[in-house]
mmCIF file of C-alpha atoms in Angstrom:
data_model
loop_
_atom_site.group_PDB
_atom_site.id
_atom_site.type_symbol
_atom_site.label_atom_id
_atom_site.label_comp_id
_atom_site.label_asym_id
_atom_site.label_seq_id
_atom_site.Cartn_x
_atom_site.Cartn_y
_atom_site.Cartn_z
ATOM 1 C CA MET A 1 -30.648 6.012 30.757
ATOM 2 C CA SER A 2 -29.432 6.383 27.174
ATOM 3 C CA ASP A 3 -31.801 7.657 24.482
ATOM 4 C CA LEU A 4 -29.165 7.909 21.756
ATOM 5 C CA LEU A 5 -31.139 5.800 19.284
ATOM 6 C CA GLY A 6 -34.299 7.834 19.921
ATOM 7 C CA LEU A 7 -32.453 11.095 19.370
ATOM 8 C CA LEU A 8 -30.865 9.809 16.161
ATOM 9 C CA ARG A 9 -34.287 8.694 14.962
ATOM 10 C CA LYS A 10 -35.660 12.227 15.438
ATOM 11 C CA ARG A 11 -32.757 13.648 13.416
ATOM 12 C CA ILE A 12 -33.022 11.248 10.473
ATOM 13 C CA SER A 13 -34.554 13.726 8.062
ATOM 14 C CA THR A 14 -32.139 16.517 8.971
ATOM 15 C CA ASN A 15 -29.081 14.259 8.808
ATOM 16 C CA ALA A 16 -30.179 12.733 5.492
ATOM 17 C CA LYS A 17 -30.556 16.164 3.880
ATOM 18 C CA ARG A 18 -27.183 17.226 5.222
ATOM 19 C CA VAL A 19 -25.247 14.259 3.796
ATOM 20 C CA VAL A 20 -26.840 14.730 0.356
ATOM 21 C CA GLU A 21 -25.893 18.420 0.476
ATOM 22 C CA VAL A 22 -22.300 17.608 1.468
ATOM 23 C CA CYS A 23 -21.946 15.152 -1.431
ATOM 24 C CA SER A 24 -23.472 17.687 -3.845
ATOM 25 C CA ASN A 25 -21.191 20.486 -2.655
ATOM 26 C CA ASP A 26 -18.011 18.396 -2.746
ATOM 27 C CA LEU A 27 -18.557 16.264 -5.868
ATOM 28 C CA PRO A 28 -19.516 17.851 -9.220
ATOM 29 C CA ASP A 29 -20.601 14.485 -10.694
ATOM 30 C CA TYR A 30 -22.907 13.892 -7.756
ATOM 31 C CA ALA A 31 -24.217 17.464 -7.945
ATOM 32 C CA ALA A 32 -24.983 17.035 -11.645
ATOM 33 C CA ALA A 33 -27.146 14.013 -10.885
ATOM 34 C CA ALA A 34 -28.761 15.720 -7.890
ATOM 35 C CA ALA A 35 -29.849 18.607 -10.130
ATOM 36 C CA ASP A 36 -32.554 16.290 -11.458
ATOM 37 C CA PRO A 37 -35.430 16.469 -8.925
ATOM 38 C CA ARG A 38 -36.140 12.745 -9.291
ATOM 39 C CA GLU A 39 -32.504 11.833 -8.716
ATOM 40 C CA TYR A 40 -32.334 14.148 -5.721
ATOM 41 C CA ALA A 41 -35.465 12.580 -4.244
ATOM 42 C CA GLY A 42 -33.928 9.125 -4.722
ATOM 43 C CA MET A 43 -30.707 10.187 -3.004
ATOM 44 C CA LEU A 44 -32.642 11.620 -0.089
ATOM 45 C CA ASP A 45 -34.910 8.582 0.194
ATOM 46 C CA PHE A 46 -31.887 6.318 0.372
ATOM 47 C CA ALA A 47 -30.171 8.454 3.027
ATOM 48 C CA VAL A 48 -33.365 8.300 5.101
ATOM 49 C CA PHE A 49 -33.821 4.564 4.511
ATOM 50 C CA ILE A 50 -30.308 3.551 5.553
ATOM 51 C CA ARG A 51 -30.525 5.601 8.745
ATOM 52 C CA HIS A 52 -33.887 4.112 9.692
ATOM 53 C CA ARG A 53 -32.617 0.586 9.106
ATOM 54 C CA THR A 54 -29.380 1.214 10.993
ATOM 55 C CA ILE A 55 -31.240 2.378 14.084
ATOM 56 C CA ASP A 56 -33.788 -0.454 13.923
ATOM 57 C CA LEU A 57 -31.157 -3.149 13.442
ATOM 58 C CA VAL A 58 -28.785 -1.801 16.086
ATOM 59 C CA ALA A 59 -31.682 -1.776 18.548
ATOM 60 C CA GLY A 60 -32.392 -5.435 17.794
ATOM 61 C CA ASN A 61 -28.696 -6.350 17.379
ATOM 62 C CA GLU A 62 -29.491 -7.768 13.943
ATOM 63 C CA PRO A 63 -27.537 -7.668 10.651
ATOM 64 C CA LEU A 64 -28.678 -6.101 7.403
ATOM 65 C CA THR A 65 -31.126 -8.386 5.628
ATOM 66 C CA ASP A 66 -30.922 -9.531 2.028
ATOM 67 C CA ASP A 67 -33.748 -7.116 1.240
ATOM 68 C CA ASP A 68 -31.784 -4.266 2.839
ATOM 69 C CA LEU A 69 -28.702 -5.079 0.786
ATOM 70 C CA ALA A 70 -30.835 -5.315 -2.355
ATOM 71 C CA VAL A 71 -32.016 -1.733 -1.772
ATOM 72 C CA VAL A 72 -28.413 -0.631 -1.232
ATOM 73 C CA ALA A 73 -27.282 -2.414 -4.422
ATOM 74 C CA ALA A 74 -30.142 -0.870 -6.430
ATOM 75 C CA THR A 75 -29.113 2.590 -5.256
ATOM 76 C CA GLY A 76 -25.491 1.926 -6.244
ATOM 77 C CA GLU A 77 -26.672 0.629 -9.615
ATOM 78 C CA ARG A 78 -28.565 3.845 -10.230
ATOM 79 C CA ARG A 79 -25.436 5.881 -9.492
ATOM 80 C CA GLY A 80 -23.487 3.693 -11.915
ATOM 81 C CA GLU A 81 -26.094 4.200 -14.633
ATOM 82 C CA THR A 82 -25.773 7.981 -14.362
ATOM 83 C CA GLY A 83 -22.097 7.775 -15.368
ATOM 84 C CA MET A 84 -20.561 8.618 -12.016
ATOM 85 C CA SER A 85 -16.881 7.618 -11.894
ATOM 86 C CA ARG A 86 -15.425 5.043 -9.513
ATOM 87 C CA THR A 87 -13.312 7.799 -7.948
ATOM 88 C CA VAL A 88 -16.497 9.678 -7.075
ATOM 89 C CA LEU A 89 -18.041 6.408 -5.847
ATOM 90 C CA ARG A 90 -15.238 5.950 -3.308
ATOM 91 C CA ARG A 91 -15.626 9.532 -2.175
ATOM 92 C CA VAL A 92 -19.404 9.143 -1.775
ATOM 93 C CA LEU A 93 -18.944 6.037 0.360
ATOM 94 C CA THR A 94 -16.357 7.844 2.471
ATOM 95 C CA VAL A 95 -18.628 10.864 2.968
ATOM 96 C CA HIS A 96 -21.558 8.648 4.020
ATOM 97 C CA ALA A 97 -19.391 6.727 6.497
ATOM 98 C CA SER A 98 -17.927 9.914 7.964
ATOM 99 C CA ALA A 99 -21.354 11.509 8.199
ATOM 100 C CA THR A 100 -22.707 8.540 10.140
ATOM 101 C CA LEU A 101 -19.887 8.750 12.669
ATOM 102 C CA ASN A 102 -20.336 12.522 13.016
ATOM 103 C CA GLU A 103 -24.058 12.088 13.602
ATOM 104 C CA ILE A 104 -23.396 9.620 16.415
ATOM 105 C CA GLN A 105 -20.805 11.910 17.969
ATOM 106 C CA GLU A 106 -23.128 14.924 17.833
ATOM 107 C CA ALA A 107 -26.024 13.056 19.430
ATOM 108 C CA ALA A 108 -24.114 11.096 22.072
ATOM 109 C CA GLY A 109 -24.237 12.346 25.657
ATOM 110 C CA PRO A 110 -22.340 11.395 28.816
ATOM 111 C CA HIS A 111 -24.593 8.360 29.480
ATOM 112 C CA ASP A 112 -24.516 6.969 25.943
ATOM 113 C CA LEU A 113 -21.181 5.158 25.907
ATOM 114 C CA PRO A 114 -22.578 1.578 25.926
ATOM 115 C CA VAL A 115 -25.017 2.311 23.072
ATOM 116 C CA THR A 116 -22.355 4.246 21.180
ATOM 117 C CA MET A 117 -20.007 1.263 21.367
ATOM 118 C CA GLN A 118 -22.848 -1.014 20.309
ATOM 119 C CA MET A 119 -23.455 1.127 17.237
ATOM 120 C CA LEU A 120 -19.781 1.308 16.331
ATOM 121 C CA GLY A 121 -19.477 -2.466 16.691
ATOM 122 C CA TRP A 122 -22.454 -2.948 14.386
ATOM 123 C CA LEU A 123 -21.263 -0.421 11.815
ATOM 124 C CA GLY A 124 -17.918 -2.179 11.253
ATOM 125 C CA PRO A 125 -19.098 -5.409 9.584
ATOM 126 C CA GLN A 126 -22.480 -4.119 8.428
ATOM 127 C CA GLY A 127 -20.993 -0.962 6.944
ATOM 128 C CA ALA A 128 -18.526 -3.099 4.987
ATOM 129 C CA ALA A 129 -21.369 -5.316 3.717
ATOM 130 C CA ALA A 130 -23.397 -2.271 2.646
ATOM 131 C CA GLN A 131 -20.415 -0.702 0.879
ATOM 132 C CA GLN A 132 -19.756 -3.911 -1.033
ATOM 133 C CA ALA A 133 -23.415 -4.189 -2.081
ATOM 134 C CA TYR A 134 -23.427 -0.543 -3.184
ATOM 135 C CA THR A 135 -20.200 -1.019 -5.161
ATOM 136 C CA LEU A 136 -21.439 -4.198 -6.869
ATOM 137 C CA GLY A 137 -24.632 -2.394 -7.817
ATOM 138 C CA PHE A 138 -22.568 0.508 -9.126
ATOM 139 C CA LEU A 139 -20.434 -1.796 -11.282
ATOM 140 C CA LYS A 140 -23.581 -3.417 -12.662
ATOM 141 C CA GLY A 141 -24.967 0.005 -13.516
ATOM 142 C CA GLN A 142 -21.782 0.906 -15.369
ATOM 143 C CA GLN A 143 -22.321 -1.980 -17.769
ATOM 144 C CA HIS A 144 -24.940 0.138 -19.558
ATOM 145 C CA PHE A 145 -22.293 2.485 -20.970
ATOM 146 C CA LEU A 146 -18.757 1.293 -20.071
ATOM 147 C CA PRO A 147 -17.232 -1.021 -22.742
ATOM 148 C CA LEU A 148 -16.099 -4.471 -21.642
ATOM 149 C CA ILE A 149 -12.407 -3.577 -21.911
ATOM 150 C CA GLY A 150 -13.045 -0.532 -19.731
ATOM 151 C CA GLN A 151 -14.663 -2.825 -17.163
ATOM 152 C CA VAL A 152 -11.696 -5.213 -17.375
ATOM 153 C CA ARG A 153 -9.236 -2.370 -16.774
ATOM 154 C CA GLN A 154 -11.316 -1.196 -13.837
ATOM 155 C CA PHE A 155 -11.404 -4.734 -12.436
ATOM 156 C CA THR A 156 -7.602 -4.891 -12.656
ATOM 157 C CA GLU A 157 -7.184 -1.578 -10.854
ATOM 158 C CA MET A 158 -9.619 -2.591 -8.114
ATOM 159 C CA VAL A 159 -7.894 -5.937 -7.534
ATOM 160 C CA LEU A 160 -4.508 -4.227 -7.352
ATOM 161 C CA ALA A 161 -5.978 -1.858 -4.750
ATOM 162 C CA ASP A 162 -7.289 -4.823 -2.693
ATOM 163 C CA GLU A 163 -10.938 -3.792 -3.149
ATOM 164 C CA PRO A 164 -13.067 -6.859 -2.211
ATOM 165 C CA ALA A 165 -15.938 -5.931 -4.548
ATOM 166 C CA ALA A 166 -13.680 -6.568 -7.554
ATOM 167 C CA LEU A 167 -13.449 -10.308 -6.912
ATOM 168 C CA ALA A 168 -17.179 -10.516 -6.213
ATOM 169 C CA ASN A 169 -17.840 -8.879 -9.589
ATOM 170 C CA ALA A 170 -15.415 -11.081 -11.537
ATOM 171 C CA ARG A 171 -18.052 -13.580 -12.680
ATOM 172 C CA ASN A 172 -20.071 -10.827 -14.341
ATOM 173 C CA LEU A 173 -17.027 -10.090 -16.515
ATOM 174 C CA GLY A 174 -16.337 -13.733 -17.336
ATOM 175 C CA ILE A 175 -13.169 -13.750 -15.229
ATOM 176 C CA THR A 176 -12.205 -16.860 -13.287
ATOM 177 C CA VAL A 177 -10.154 -15.652 -10.344
ATOM 178 C CA PRO A 178 -7.291 -17.959 -9.268
ATOM 179 C CA ASP A 179 -6.089 -18.248 -5.701
ATOM 180 C CA THR A 180 -2.811 -16.594 -6.675
ATOM 181 C CA TYR A 181 -1.871 -14.070 -9.333
ATOM 182 C CA GLN A 182 1.486 -13.182 -10.823
ATOM 183 C CA VAL A 183 1.547 -9.414 -11.258
ATOM 184 C CA ILE A 184 3.585 -8.417 -14.319
ATOM 185 C CA VAL A 185 4.699 -4.799 -14.719
ATOM 186 C CA ALA A 186 6.282 -3.637 -17.980
ATOM 187 C CA ARG A 187 7.670 -0.100 -17.993
ATOM 188 C CA THR A 188 8.052 1.799 -21.238
ATOM 189 C CA PRO A 189 7.746 5.577 -21.622
ATOM 190 C CA GLY A 190 5.980 7.353 -24.425
ATOM 191 C CA VAL A 191 3.427 4.741 -25.501
ATOM 192 C CA ASP A 192 0.545 6.459 -27.293
ATOM 193 C CA PRO A 193 -3.037 5.828 -26.067
ATOM 194 C CA GLU A 194 -4.033 3.859 -29.179
ATOM 195 C CA THR A 195 -1.157 1.413 -28.743
ATOM 196 C CA ALA A 196 -1.853 1.140 -25.014
ATOM 197 C CA ASP A 197 -5.466 0.177 -25.728
ATOM 198 C CA GLU A 198 -4.320 -2.365 -28.326
ATOM 199 C CA VAL A 199 -2.122 -4.091 -25.746
ATOM 200 C CA VAL A 200 -4.968 -4.416 -23.232
ATOM 201 C CA HIS A 201 -7.331 -5.706 -25.940
ATOM 202 C CA THR A 202 -4.781 -8.240 -27.158
ATOM 203 C CA VAL A 203 -3.918 -9.813 -23.800
ATOM 204 C CA TRP A 204 -7.590 -9.975 -22.858
ATOM 205 C CA HIS A 205 -8.835 -11.568 -26.082
ATOM 206 C CA ARG A 206 -5.875 -13.953 -26.487
ATOM 207 C CA TYR A 207 -5.338 -15.017 -22.887
ATOM 208 C CA SER A 208 -8.355 -13.750 -20.881
ATOM 209 C CA VAL A 209 -5.799 -11.906 -18.768
ATOM 210 C CA PRO A 210 -7.026 -8.659 -17.156
ATOM 211 C CA ALA A 211 -4.662 -5.730 -17.593
ATOM 212 C CA THR A 212 -4.428 -1.959 -17.440
ATOM 213 C CA TRP A 213 -1.986 0.954 -17.642
ATOM 214 C CA TYR A 214 -0.692 3.276 -14.936
ATOM 215 C CA GLY A 215 1.065 6.018 -16.858
ATOM 216 C CA ASP A 216 4.120 4.346 -18.442
ATOM 217 C CA GLU A 217 3.461 1.029 -16.682
ATOM 218 C CA PHE A 218 1.516 -1.809 -18.270
ATOM 219 C CA VAL A 219 0.197 -4.159 -15.584
ATOM 220 C CA ALA A 220 -1.239 -7.647 -16.202
ATOM 221 C CA LEU A 221 -2.638 -10.270 -13.827
ATOM 222 C CA VAL A 222 -1.627 -13.782 -14.862
ATOM 223 C CA PRO A 223 -2.717 -16.862 -12.892
ATOM 224 C CA ALA A 224 0.399 -18.026 -11.037
ATOM 225 C CA GLY A 225 2.040 -21.063 -12.601
ATOM 226 C CA HIS A 226 0.419 -20.540 -16.028
ATOM 227 C CA PRO A 227 3.129 -19.904 -18.641
ATOM 228 C CA THR A 228 2.149 -17.289 -21.200
ATOM 229 C CA SER A 229 3.668 -15.575 -24.209
ATOM 230 C CA LEU A 230 2.041 -12.341 -23.103
ATOM 231 C CA ILE A 231 5.363 -10.498 -22.836
ATOM 232 C CA SER A 232 6.324 -11.532 -26.373
ATOM 233 C CA ASP A 233 3.044 -10.130 -27.665
ATOM 234 C CA PHE A 234 3.600 -6.964 -25.664
ATOM 235 C CA ALA A 235 7.077 -6.550 -27.170
ATOM 236 C CA GLU A 236 5.736 -7.084 -30.686
ATOM 237 C CA ILE A 237 3.002 -4.457 -30.296
ATOM 238 C CA ILE A 238 4.996 -1.665 -28.683
ATOM 239 C CA ALA A 239 8.203 -2.320 -30.694
ATOM 240 C CA ARG A 240 10.492 -0.502 -28.289
ATOM 241 C CA PRO A 241 12.679 -1.371 -25.276
ATOM 242 C CA PHE A 242 10.959 -1.931 -21.943
ATOM 243 C CA SER A 243 11.871 -3.194 -18.498
ATOM 244 C CA VAL A 244 9.808 -5.825 -16.758
ATOM 245 C CA GLY A 245 9.261 -7.040 -13.207
ATOM 246 C CA ALA A 246 6.966 -9.610 -11.614
ATOM 247 C CA ALA A 247 5.810 -10.686 -8.181
ATOM 248 C CA THR A 248 3.266 -13.197 -6.902
ATOM 249 C CA GLY A 249 0.531 -12.734 -4.335
ATOM 250 C CA PRO A 250 -2.957 -13.902 -3.291
ATOM 251 C CA ALA A 251 -5.762 -12.573 -5.474
ATOM 252 C CA SER A 252 -7.502 -11.145 -2.408
ATOM 253 C CA ALA A 253 -4.452 -9.088 -1.372
ATOM 254 C CA LEU A 254 -2.361 -8.069 -4.375
ATOM 255 C CA ALA A 255 -1.305 -4.537 -3.432
ATOM 256 C CA GLU A 256 1.967 -5.713 -1.870
ATOM 257 C CA ALA A 257 2.882 -7.901 -4.865
ATOM 258 C CA PHE A 258 2.043 -5.024 -7.211
ATOM 259 C CA ALA A 259 4.329 -2.667 -5.292
ATOM 260 C CA LEU A 260 7.186 -5.205 -5.420
ATOM 261 C CA ALA A 261 6.730 -5.900 -9.156
ATOM 262 C CA ARG A 262 6.893 -2.156 -9.773
ATOM 263 C CA ARG A 263 10.127 -1.866 -7.804
ATOM 264 C CA VAL A 264 11.652 -4.781 -9.695
ATOM 265 C CA SER A 265 10.735 -3.238 -13.059
ATOM 266 C CA ARG A 266 12.524 -0.030 -12.069
ATOM 267 C CA VAL A 267 15.890 -1.715 -11.536
ATOM 268 C CA THR A 268 15.923 -4.079 -14.518
ATOM 269 C CA ARG A 269 17.359 -3.229 -17.905
ATOM 270 C CA ALA A 270 15.205 -2.096 -20.801
ATOM 271 C CA GLU A 271 15.151 -4.679 -23.602
ATOM 272 C CA THR A 272 13.244 -5.011 -26.850
ATOM 273 C CA GLN A 273 12.548 -8.709 -26.207
ATOM 274 C CA PRO A 274 13.316 -9.809 -22.621
ATOM 275 C CA ASP A 275 14.190 -13.477 -22.371
ATOM 276 C CA HIS A 276 13.463 -13.556 -18.667
ATOM 277 C CA LEU A 277 10.656 -12.376 -16.380
ATOM 278 C CA TYR A 278 12.585 -10.712 -13.572
ATOM 279 C CA THR A 279 11.553 -11.143 -9.939
ATOM 280 C CA ALA A 280 13.025 -9.924 -6.673
ATOM 281 C CA VAL A 281 15.222 -13.035 -6.545
ATOM 282 C CA ASP A 282 16.989 -11.885 -9.713
ATOM 283 C CA VAL A 283 17.626 -8.311 -8.613
ATOM 284 C CA PHE A 284 17.678 -8.376 -4.815
ATOM 285 C CA MET A 285 21.035 -6.557 -4.728
ATOM 286 C CA GLU A 286 19.789 -3.846 -7.078
ATOM 287 C CA LEU A 287 16.626 -3.467 -5.014
ATOM 288 C CA GLY A 288 18.668 -3.093 -1.851
ATOM 289 C CA ALA A 289 20.908 -0.495 -3.448
ATOM 290 C CA ALA A 290 17.925 1.471 -4.722
ATOM 291 C CA GLU A 291 16.563 1.691 -1.173
ATOM 292 C CA LEU A 292 19.791 3.182 0.200
ATOM 293 C CA PRO A 293 20.708 6.586 -1.298
ATOM 294 C CA GLU A 294 24.269 6.393 0.017
ATOM 295 C CA ILE A 295 24.888 3.053 -1.718
ATOM 296 C CA ASP A 296 23.190 4.273 -4.872
ATOM 297 C CA ARG A 297 25.471 7.329 -4.997
ATOM 298 C CA TRP A 298 28.519 5.117 -4.537
ATOM 299 C CA LEU A 299 27.421 2.828 -7.378
ATOM 300 C CA HIS A 300 26.737 5.893 -9.521
ATOM 301 C CA ASP A 301 30.294 7.077 -8.895
ATOM 302 C CA LEU A 302 31.677 3.695 -9.983
ATOM 303 C CA ALA A 303 29.516 3.862 -13.103
ATOM 304 C CA ARG A 304 30.887 7.322 -13.851
ATOM 305 C CA ARG A 305 34.437 5.943 -13.673
ATOM 306 C CA LEU A 306 33.547 3.148 -16.096
ATOM 307 C CA ALA A 307 32.590 5.808 -18.621
ATOM 308 C CA GLY A 308 36.351 6.149 -19.195
ATOM 309 C CA GLY A 309 35.858 3.126 -21.497
ATOM 310 C CA PRO A 310 36.205 1.660 -23.935
ATOM 311 C CA ASP A 311 32.715 0.078 -23.682
ATOM 312 C CA LEU A 312 33.386 -1.141 -20.172
ATOM 313 C CA VAL A 313 29.755 -1.456 -19.082
ATOM 314 C CA SER A 314 28.807 -3.582 -22.108
ATOM 315 C CA THR A 315 32.005 -5.602 -21.599
ATOM 316 C CA LEU A 316 31.154 -6.380 -17.988
ATOM 317 C CA ASP A 317 27.562 -7.150 -18.972
ATOM 318 C CA ALA A 318 28.688 -9.749 -21.523
ATOM 319 C CA TYR A 319 31.322 -11.136 -19.152
ATOM 320 C CA TYR A 320 28.805 -11.734 -16.361
ATOM 321 C CA ARG A 321 26.033 -12.905 -18.678
ATOM 322 C CA HIS A 322 28.379 -15.645 -19.908
ATOM 323 C CA ASP A 323 29.358 -16.711 -16.371
ATOM 324 C CA LEU A 324 32.880 -15.270 -16.633
ATOM 325 C CA ASN A 325 33.657 -17.367 -19.709
ATOM 326 C CA ARG A 326 36.215 -15.230 -21.577
ATOM 327 C CA SER A 327 35.834 -16.943 -24.943
ATOM 328 C CA ARG A 328 32.051 -16.755 -25.104
ATOM 329 C CA ALA A 329 32.004 -13.191 -23.804
ATOM 330 C CA ALA A 330 34.572 -12.144 -26.421
ATOM 331 C CA VAL A 331 32.498 -13.749 -29.194
ATOM 332 C CA ALA A 332 29.384 -11.934 -27.967
ATOM 333 C CA LEU A 333 31.320 -8.646 -28.042
ATOM 334 C CA CYS A 334 32.975 -9.438 -31.404
ATOM 335 C CA ILE A 335 36.444 -8.798 -29.968
ATOM 336 C CA HIS A 336 39.577 -10.887 -29.331
ATOM 337 C CA PRO A 337 39.873 -12.498 -25.872
ATOM 338 C CA ARG A 338 43.055 -10.452 -25.306
ATOM 339 C CA SER A 339 41.030 -7.282 -25.923
ATOM 340 C CA LEU A 340 38.560 -8.520 -23.347
ATOM 341 C CA ASP A 341 41.401 -9.023 -20.868
ATOM 342 C CA TYR A 342 42.594 -5.489 -21.516
ATOM 343 C CA ARG A 343 39.145 -4.083 -20.843
ATOM 344 C CA LEU A 344 38.756 -6.052 -17.633
ATOM 345 C CA GLN A 345 42.145 -4.782 -16.482
ATOM 346 C CA ARG A 346 41.022 -1.263 -17.342
ATOM 347 C CA VAL A 347 37.932 -1.756 -15.135
ATOM 348 C CA HIS A 348 40.232 -2.736 -12.275
ATOM 349 C CA GLU A 349 42.393 0.334 -12.817
ATOM 350 C CA LEU A 350 39.456 2.757 -12.920
ATOM 351 C CA THR A 351 37.410 1.362 -10.032
ATOM 352 C CA GLY A 352 39.897 -0.466 -7.838
ATOM 353 C CA VAL A 353 37.649 -3.554 -8.091
ATOM 354 C CA ALA A 354 38.774 -6.772 -9.787
ATOM 355 C CA PRO A 355 35.891 -8.006 -12.007
ATOM 356 C CA ALA A 356 36.583 -11.745 -11.619
ATOM 357 C CA THR A 357 36.667 -11.832 -7.814
ATOM 358 C CA THR A 358 33.641 -12.614 -5.663
ATOM 359 C CA HIS A 359 33.815 -9.050 -4.351
ATOM 360 C CA GLY A 360 34.007 -7.688 -7.884
ATOM 361 C CA ILE A 361 31.115 -9.762 -9.180
ATOM 362 C CA ARG A 362 28.810 -8.544 -6.410
ATOM 363 C CA ILE A 363 29.686 -4.882 -6.865
ATOM 364 C CA LEU A 364 30.238 -4.524 -10.589
ATOM 365 C CA SER A 365 27.265 -6.660 -11.684
ATOM 366 C CA THR A 366 25.085 -4.355 -9.588
ATOM 367 C CA VAL A 367 26.692 -1.300 -11.192
ATOM 368 C CA VAL A 368 26.010 -2.736 -14.648
ATOM 369 C CA SER A 369 22.373 -3.469 -13.780
ATOM 370 C CA ARG A 370 21.851 0.041 -12.419
ATOM 371 C CA VAL A 371 23.425 1.654 -15.508
ATOM 372 C CA LEU A 372 21.394 -0.414 -17.956
ATOM 373 C CA ALA A 373 18.180 0.063 -15.989
ATOM 374 C CA HIS A 374 18.564 3.847 -16.119
ATOM 375 C CA GLY A 375 19.815 4.091 -19.684
#
């Protein structure tokens, strides 16, 4: 007969001390807090508490109670108040989850399979509920020292990473979460930190749109179907060329849309004031080429040939932007239509591709997009 729960109960104190020691050894922020005897005692008390409750509730096949989750949230809040980062938070939660599984494995014997499976089945949903309560408490604790804009940026990053606690915390930040977001990514290198902060402040205060930066990428979450002049404001503040991409996805699962918007932004041209918010529909050929190194090298070779000029890339760009209308393209280029014809003929000579054919439009428009996207 299995006595797995009884054995785990006897080891509660030892296992609780061990998990606190592991967190302290691996995480400097956690160790700094644990150096305070009162904080250390609180950490240990919580590790003991959650193990006692897990064993009791597994034995009765019962979920965590509201009171249990309130204790978990209060512990997370205390960690947030001490200034621990969200990166450390995720690591702490991972260490606690791993420690619990290791403790079960160490205690389980050959006759404990049914109880082991019962525990694992309980830990799935209840562990997720406890982690969310801990995270929400942590975010509440951060409010004591993290400015609102810092909280908004953190919210954005959590939503983009598909972290459920972000949506649950939205109301505390005054954010109304729509069913669907349009993720907008604007790429521009070399933006200084002060300007980056100004952009996030501006879009939040003018539009209540959460946003953040990932290196050279500004990312904003706009409710789908809500037109906004956000990009115009962005262009005015940074005053330099940037490329932009967008994709739409459910608020509860935005990571895929974020990844696609990023990819789109990397194949669109840099402009000082884009007149269009590019999506995958606009650049599906460029996206396909970017995924295939062999095709990308071939397009690069065609681009290299176009460098024989004069101004063949800009000529093709104007020609295709004006739907192959020679007169309008020539006006945009400030040249005579016959000069345009000469340049188009020169493109044919250098590449072997006729610009006005269906074949030429598909290939050369992609070449132009790739050249302009990469400067």
